[in-house]
Every structure is written in structure tokens, then in C-alpha cells.
CSV table of C-alpha atoms and ligand atoms in Angstrom, one decimal:
chain,number,residue,atom,x,y,z
A,61,MET,CA,-32.5,4.5,-3.7
A,62,SER,CA,-33.3,7.8,-2.6
A,63,ASN,CA,-34.8,10.1,-4.9
A,64,ASP,CA,-31.9,12.4,-5.3
A,65,PRO,CA,-30.3,13.7,-8.3
A,66,ALA,CA,-27.3,11.6,-8.9
A,67,ILE,CA,-23.8,12.4,-7.0
A,68,GLU,CA,-21.2,12.7,-9.6
A,69,LEU,CA,-18.7,12.0,-6.9
A,70,ALA,CA,-18.3,11.1,-3.4
A,71,ILE,CA,-15.9,11.8,-0.8
A,72,VAL,CA,-15.1,10.1,2.2
A,73,GLY,CA,-12.7,12.2,4.1
A,74,GLY,CA,-10.1,10.6,6.6
A,75,THR,CA,-8.1,12.0,9.3
A,76,GLY,CA,-7.2,15.8,8.8
A,77,LEU,CA,-10.1,16.0,6.1
A,78,TYR,CA,-13.5,16.9,8.0
A,79,ASN,CA,-15.4,18.7,5.3
A,80,PHE,CA,-14.7,20.1,2.0
A,81,PRO,CA,-14.3,23.3,1.4
A,82,GLY,CA,-16.2,25.2,-1.6
A,83,LEU,CA,-19.2,23.9,-1.7
A,84,GLU,CA,-22.3,25.9,-3.0
A,85,ASN,CA,-25.6,25.1,-2.4
A,86,VAL,CA,-24.9,23.1,1.0
A,87,GLU,CA,-27.3,21.0,2.9
A,88,LYS,CA,-26.7,17.7,5.7
A,89,ARG,CA,-27.9,14.2,5.2
A,90,ALA,CA,-28.8,12.0,7.8
A,91,VAL,CA,-29.2,8.3,6.5
A,92,ASP,CA,-30.6,5.2,8.4
A,93,THR,CA,-29.0,2.1,7.0
A,94,PRO,CA,-29.8,-1.6,7.3
A,95,PHE,CA,-26.2,-1.7,9.1
A,96,GLY,CA,-26.9,1.5,11.7
A,97,ALA,CA,-25.5,5.1,11.5
A,98,ALA,CA,-22.6,6.0,9.2
A,99,SER,CA,-20.2,7.9,10.7
A,100,ASP,CA,-21.4,11.2,10.6
A,101,ALA,CA,-24.2,13.1,8.4
A,102,ILE,CA,-23.6,13.2,4.3
A,103,THR,CA,-22.8,16.9,3.1
A,104,LEU,CA,-23.8,17.1,0.3
A,105,GLY,CA,-23.4,20.4,-2.1
A,106,GLU,CA,-22.1,21.5,-5.7
A,107,LEU,CA,-18.9,22.2,-7.1
A,108,HIS,CA,-18.9,23.7,-10.3
A,109,GLY,CA,-22.2,23.3,-10.8
A,110,LYS,CA,-21.9,19.6,-10.0
A,111,ARG,CA,-23.2,17.4,-7.1
A,112,MET,CA,-20.4,16.4,-4.5
A,113,ALA,CA,-21.3,14.4,-1.2
A,114,PHE,CA,-18.6,14.6,1.4
A,115,LEU,CA,-18.0,12.1,4.4
A,116,ALA,CA,-15.9,12.7,7.2
A,117,ARG,CA,-15.0,9.0,7.8
A,118,HIS,CA,-13.9,9.3,11.7
A,119,ALA,CA,-16.8,11.7,12.4
A,120,ALA,CA,-16.4,15.5,12.4
A,121,GLY,CA,-13.6,15.9,15.5
A,122,HIS,CA,-12.1,12.8,15.3
A,123,SER,CA,-14.1,10.3,18.0
A,124,ILE,CA,-14.3,7.1,15.4
A,125,ALA,CA,-11.4,4.8,15.5
A,126,PRO,CA,-10.2,2.8,12.6
A,127,HIS,CA,-11.4,-0.8,13.9
A,128,ARG,CA,-14.7,1.0,14.9
A,129,ILE,CA,-16.0,2.7,11.8
A,130,ASN,CA,-19.2,1.5,10.4
A,131,TYR,CA,-17.6,1.1,7.1
A,132,ARG,CA,-20.9,-0.6,5.9
A,133,ALA,CA,-23.4,1.7,6.9
A,134,ASN,CA,-21.1,4.8,5.1
A,135,ILE,CA,-20.9,2.8,1.7
A,136,TRP,CA,-24.6,1.9,1.9
A,137,ALA,CA,-25.3,5.7,3.0
A,138,LEU,CA,-23.2,7.4,-0.4
A,139,GLN,CA,-24.8,4.6,-2.3
A,140,HIS,CA,-28.3,5.1,-1.3
A,141,LEU,CA,-27.6,8.8,-2.0
A,142,GLY,CA,-27.0,8.4,-5.7
A,143,ALA,CA,-23.0,8.2,-5.3
A,144,ARG,CA,-21.7,5.6,-7.6
A,145,ARG,CA,-18.1,7.4,-8.0
A,146,VAL,CA,-15.9,7.3,-4.4
A,147,VAL,CA,-12.6,8.8,-3.6
A,148,GLY,CA,-11.7,7.5,-0.2
A,149,VAL,CA,-8.8,9.8,0.8
A,150,ASN,CA,-6.6,8.4,3.7
A,151,ALA,CA,-3.9,9.0,6.1
A,152,VAL,CA,-1.0,6.9,5.3
A,153,GLY,CA,2.5,6.0,6.2
A,154,GLY,CA,5.8,5.7,3.7
A,155,ILE,CA,7.0,2.9,3.5
A,156,ARG,CA,8.9,3.2,-0.1
A,157,ALA,CA,11.9,5.4,-0.6
A,158,ASP,CA,9.4,7.9,-3.3
A,159,MET,CA,6.3,7.5,-0.6
A,160,ALA,CA,8.1,10.6,1.7
A,161,PRO,CA,5.8,13.0,4.1
A,162,ARG,CA,3.6,15.2,2.1
A,163,ALA,CA,3.8,12.8,-0.7
A,164,LEU,CA,0.3,11.9,-2.6
A,165,VAL,CA,-0.6,8.5,-3.9
A,166,VAL,CA,-2.7,6.7,-5.7
A,167,PRO,CA,-2.2,3.4,-5.2
A,168,ASP,CA,-3.1,0.6,-7.1
A,169,GLN,CA,-3.2,-2.9,-4.7
A,170,ILE,CA,-4.0,-3.5,-1.0
A,171,ILE,CA,-2.8,-6.4,1.1
A,172,ASP,CA,-5.7,-6.7,4.0
A,173,TYR,CA,-4.3,-7.4,7.8
A,174,THR,CA,-7.7,-6.4,9.5
A,175,HIS,CA,-9.5,-8.5,11.2
A,176,GLY,CA,-12.9,-8.5,12.9
A,177,ARG,CA,-14.6,-5.9,10.5
A,178,PHE,CA,-17.9,-6.5,9.2
A,179,SER,CA,-16.1,-6.6,5.1
A,180,SER,CA,-18.9,-7.9,3.2
A,181,PHE,CA,-22.6,-6.6,3.1
A,182,CYS,CA,-23.4,-11.0,2.2
A,183,ASP,CA,-22.4,-10.8,5.9
A,184,VAL,CA,-25.9,-10.6,7.3
A,185,GLU,CA,-28.5,-13.6,8.1
A,186,GLY,CA,-30.0,-15.0,5.4
A,187,ALA,CA,-28.3,-12.8,2.5
A,188,LYS,CA,-27.0,-14.2,-1.2
A,189,VAL,CA,-23.5,-14.8,-1.1
A,190,GLU,CA,-21.5,-13.1,-3.2
A,191,HIS,CA,-17.8,-13.4,-4.5
A,192,VAL,CA,-16.6,-10.5,-5.9
A,193,ASP,CA,-13.6,-10.2,-8.0
A,194,PHE,CA,-11.0,-8.0,-6.2
A,195,THR,CA,-8.1,-9.0,-8.6
A,196,GLU,CA,-7.8,-5.0,-9.3
A,197,PRO,CA,-9.1,-3.8,-5.9
A,198,TYR,CA,-9.5,-0.1,-7.3
A,199,SER,CA,-11.4,1.5,-10.6
A,200,ALA,CA,-9.0,2.1,-13.2
A,201,THR,CA,-10.9,4.6,-14.4
A,202,LEU,CA,-11.8,6.7,-11.8
A,203,ARG,CA,-7.5,5.7,-10.7
A,204,ALA,CA,-7.0,7.4,-14.4
A,205,ASP,CA,-9.3,10.0,-13.6
A,206,LEU,CA,-7.5,11.2,-10.4
A,207,ILE,CA,-4.3,11.3,-12.1
A,208,ALA,CA,-4.8,13.1,-15.0
A,209,ALA,CA,-6.6,15.7,-12.5
A,210,ALA,CA,-3.8,16.2,-10.2
A,211,ALA,CA,-1.6,16.4,-13.4
A,212,ARG,CA,-4.0,19.7,-14.5
A,213,ALA,CA,-4.2,21.0,-11.2
A,214,GLY,CA,-0.1,20.6,-11.1
A,215,VAL,CA,0.3,18.2,-7.8
A,216,ALA,CA,2.5,15.7,-7.7
A,217,VAL,CA,1.1,12.3,-7.4
A,218,VAL,CA,2.6,8.3,-7.6
A,219,ASP,CA,1.0,6.6,-9.5
A,220,GLY,CA,0.7,3.4,-7.9
A,221,GLY,CA,1.8,1.1,-4.9
A,222,CYS,CA,0.3,-1.3,-2.3
A,223,TYR,CA,-1.5,-0.5,0.7
A,224,GLY,CA,-1.2,-2.6,3.5
A,225,ALA,CA,-4.6,-2.3,5.5
A,226,THR,CA,-3.3,-2.5,9.5
A,227,GLN,CA,-5.8,-2.7,12.2
A,228,GLY,CA,-4.6,0.3,14.4
A,229,PRO,CA,-5.4,2.4,16.1
A,230,ARG,CA,-1.8,1.9,17.5
A,231,LEU,CA,0.9,2.6,14.6
A,232,GLU,CA,2.9,-0.6,14.1
A,233,THR,CA,6.2,-2.0,15.0
A,234,ALA,CA,9.5,-1.7,12.9
A,235,ALA,CA,8.8,-5.3,12.7
A,236,GLU,CA,5.4,-5.5,11.4
A,237,ILE,CA,6.7,-2.6,9.1
A,238,ALA,CA,9.7,-4.2,7.7
A,239,ARG,CA,7.3,-7.4,7.3
A,240,LEU,CA,5.0,-5.5,5.2
A,241,ARG,CA,8.2,-4.4,3.3
A,242,ARG,CA,8.8,-8.3,2.2
A,243,ASP,CA,5.0,-8.5,1.4
A,244,GLY,CA,5.5,-6.0,-1.2
A,245,CYS,CA,3.4,-2.8,0.4
A,246,ASP,CA,4.4,0.4,-0.2
A,247,LEU,CA,2.3,2.3,2.3
A,248,VAL,CA,0.2,1.4,5.7
A,249,GLY,CA,-3.2,3.3,6.5
A,250,MET,CA,-5.7,1.7,8.4
A,251,THR,CA,-9.2,2.9,7.1
A,252,GLY,CA,-8.4,1.9,3.8
A,253,MET,CA,-10.1,-1.9,4.1
A,254,PRO,CA,-12.8,-2.9,4.0
A,255,GLU,CA,-14.0,0.2,2.8
A,256,ALA,CA,-12.8,-0.5,-1.0
A,257,VAL,CA,-14.2,-3.9,-0.9
A,258,LEU,CA,-17.7,-2.8,0.1
A,259,ALA,CA,-17.7,-0.4,-2.7
A,260,ARG,CA,-17.1,-3.2,-5.3
A,261,GLU,CA,-19.7,-5.3,-4.1
A,262,LEU,CA,-21.7,-2.6,-4.5
A,263,ASN,CA,-20.3,-1.8,-8.3
A,264,ILE,CA,-19.1,1.8,-6.9
A,265,ASP,CA,-16.4,3.1,-8.7
A,266,TYR,CA,-13.9,3.4,-6.0
A,267,ALA,CA,-10.5,5.0,-5.6
A,268,CYS,CA,-7.8,5.9,-2.8
A,269,LEU,CA,-6.0,8.9,-2.3
A,270,ALA,CA,-3.6,8.5,0.2
A,271,LEU,CA,-1.8,11.0,1.9
A,272,VAL,CA,1.9,10.5,2.9
A,273,ALA,CA,1.5,11.6,6.6
A,274,ASN,CA,4.7,10.3,8.4
A,275,TRP,CA,7.4,7.9,7.3
A,276,ALA,CA,6.1,4.1,8.6
A,277,ALA,CA,7.7,2.8,11.9
A,278,GLY,CA,11.5,1.9,11.4
A,279,CYS,CA,11.7,3.7,7.8
A,280,GLY,CA,13.1,7.1,6.9
A,281,GLY,CA,16.0,6.6,9.3
A,282,GLN,CA,13.7,7.9,12.3
A,283,ALA,CA,14.2,6.2,15.9
A,284,LYS,CA,10.3,7.0,17.0
A,285,ILE,CA,7.1,8.6,15.3
A,286,SER,CA,6.4,12.1,15.7
A,287,LEU,CA,2.9,12.9,16.1
A,288,PRO,CA,3.2,16.6,15.8
A,289,GLU,CA,5.0,16.1,12.8
A,290,ILE,CA,2.4,13.3,11.4
A,291,PHE,CA,0.0,16.4,11.7
A,292,ALA,CA,2.2,19.1,10.2
A,293,HIS,CA,2.3,17.0,7.0
A,294,LEU,CA,-1.3,15.6,6.9
A,295,ASP,CA,-2.0,19.9,7.5
A,296,ALA,CA,0.2,19.9,4.0
A,297,ALA,CA,-0.8,16.9,2.6
A,298,THR,CA,-4.4,17.5,3.0
A,299,ALA,CA,-4.0,20.9,1.4
A,300,GLN,CA,-3.4,20.0,-2.1
A,301,VAL,CA,-6.9,17.7,-2.2
A,302,PRO,CA,-9.5,20.2,-3.0
A,303,PRO,CA,-7.6,21.0,-6.2
A,304,ILE,CA,-7.1,18.0,-7.4
A,305,ILE,CA,-11.4,17.3,-6.5
A,306,SER,CA,-11.8,20.7,-8.2
A,307,ALA,CA,-10.0,19.6,-11.3
A,308,LEU,CA,-11.9,16.4,-11.6
A,309,LEU,CA,-15.3,18.0,-11.0
A,310,VAL,CA,-14.4,20.3,-13.6
B,437,HPA,N1,0.5,3.7,9.6
B,437,HPA,C1,-0.6,3.4,10.2
B,437,HPA,N2,-1.6,4.0,9.5
B,437,HPA,C2,-1.4,5.6,9.5
B,437,HPA,C3,0.0,6.0,9.6
B,437,HPA,C4,0.9,4.6,10.4
B,437,HPA,O1,2.2,4.7,10.1
B,437,HPA,N3,0.5,7.1,9.5
B,437,HPA,C5,-0.7,7.5,9.1
B,437,HPA,N4,-1.4,6.4,9.0
């Protein structure tokens, strides 16, 4: 742990969210971790006088693909700087009917379809193996606080849903999404795991704020996913994030 004062909240920004507007007393901190470099330097700053950290998961300029993100370095670095609560903001595709493009969702479950990612801090020669409980993958208190903050900010969010974490970077086939739907997934994204479990391993309260950028493949009556549409929807959904986080920190 560094000697910095505690951080009230850390945000890991996903596609479309590369910095956090309105922070004061900003400083950038590059953290050296036992797992290598984090995605980017971490921005430290204050919002309503409370200390906040921000990390761009894909790096500024979106240069790191989902399967190449150093999730361990990111979570370790945030904890090292004093973060005890982390909100992961993730772009997703909507599968369930009420998760249309531009919806914001605070999921409560995960199914992990990723592979070949370093998904544990125990995955190191000589480390003591811990089998963490992951029955409820997100922090119940942080989820509730996020949902209450969204209500105070006047932003509609869907409470609950199962996040299917896929490998990427390609989008899924219609058959893959049909399978995810049968499995019980309501949303699909590429970066929700292993971030959530790594936070759990370090006893960090973690919740996900998912931004629906598009209907998942084969959903919503579309024949194909349009990239320009994804970015337009994502911009609109991303604009709703700062007011929620601001209400969370007041
Ligand atoms: N699938 C996976 N990840 C995503 C999607 C999607 O349709 N949209 C945004 N991130």
C-alpha cells in the first residue's frame, strides 16, 4: 500500500470513457506492479472534496484489446493507491428486451466465457492458493449505492441482470448469443471478467455499470451490428455516467 490518503471511489472506464470530467487537484500516477504495467497511468483527483481514482481500461486512445488487458496490474495498482471501492464501467450488447441500446444496467450476476486470461492473483509460482466465494460476484452495498445514486441523479438504470463475459475482440455470432440467452445471460461484454473476481480476491467492493451500446448479435430484429451506431449509442450512455458517479460521491 502507498502512503496516499484513502480513495473514496475508483472508476475503471471502458470503451468511450477515457477520462473523468470535473475532477479537481488532478495528478497522474504510473504504478509499477508485480504483474507488469497497468493499462495507463491512474488519474487521482477530487470530486466534491472526495478523493477519486480513474483508470482507462483500454488506455487512452483505446489501444489495448479486451483479451490483452492486464487486469491483474490494473486492480493491484488501484488497491495499492488505496482504492477500496471500484466501479467498472463496461460497454455491452443487450440481449434482454429491456436492455436496448443506451440503457444503463447494474448487473448482479456473471457467466464467464473468457479463456486464456490471467484470472487470479494466485496464478503465480509459490503463491498461496485461495478459493474465494463468488456466489454473488458484485458487492451488494456498492450495487445498491450505485442504483440509489442513479435515482438521485434522475438517470434510469436497470437493477440486475446476468453479464456474459466473452473473449472478443470480435463481436459474437447470432448462435453464440442465442446460447448465451439460453444460459441466462441478459447482456454481453468482453471486459467484465476477470476484473470482478480479481477485485474480490483483493477484498475490494466492486460493481459494474454496464452501458448498452447495441443489440447483441441476432437480437432486436437487426441483420448486422453497425459500428457507427454502436459509438453513437455509447456516447449517449456514457454522458449519463458522470452524474451518477457525482451523486454517489456527494
Ligand atoms: N458483444 C460483446 N461486447 C460488446 C458488445 C457486444 O455486442 N457491444 C459492446 N461490447
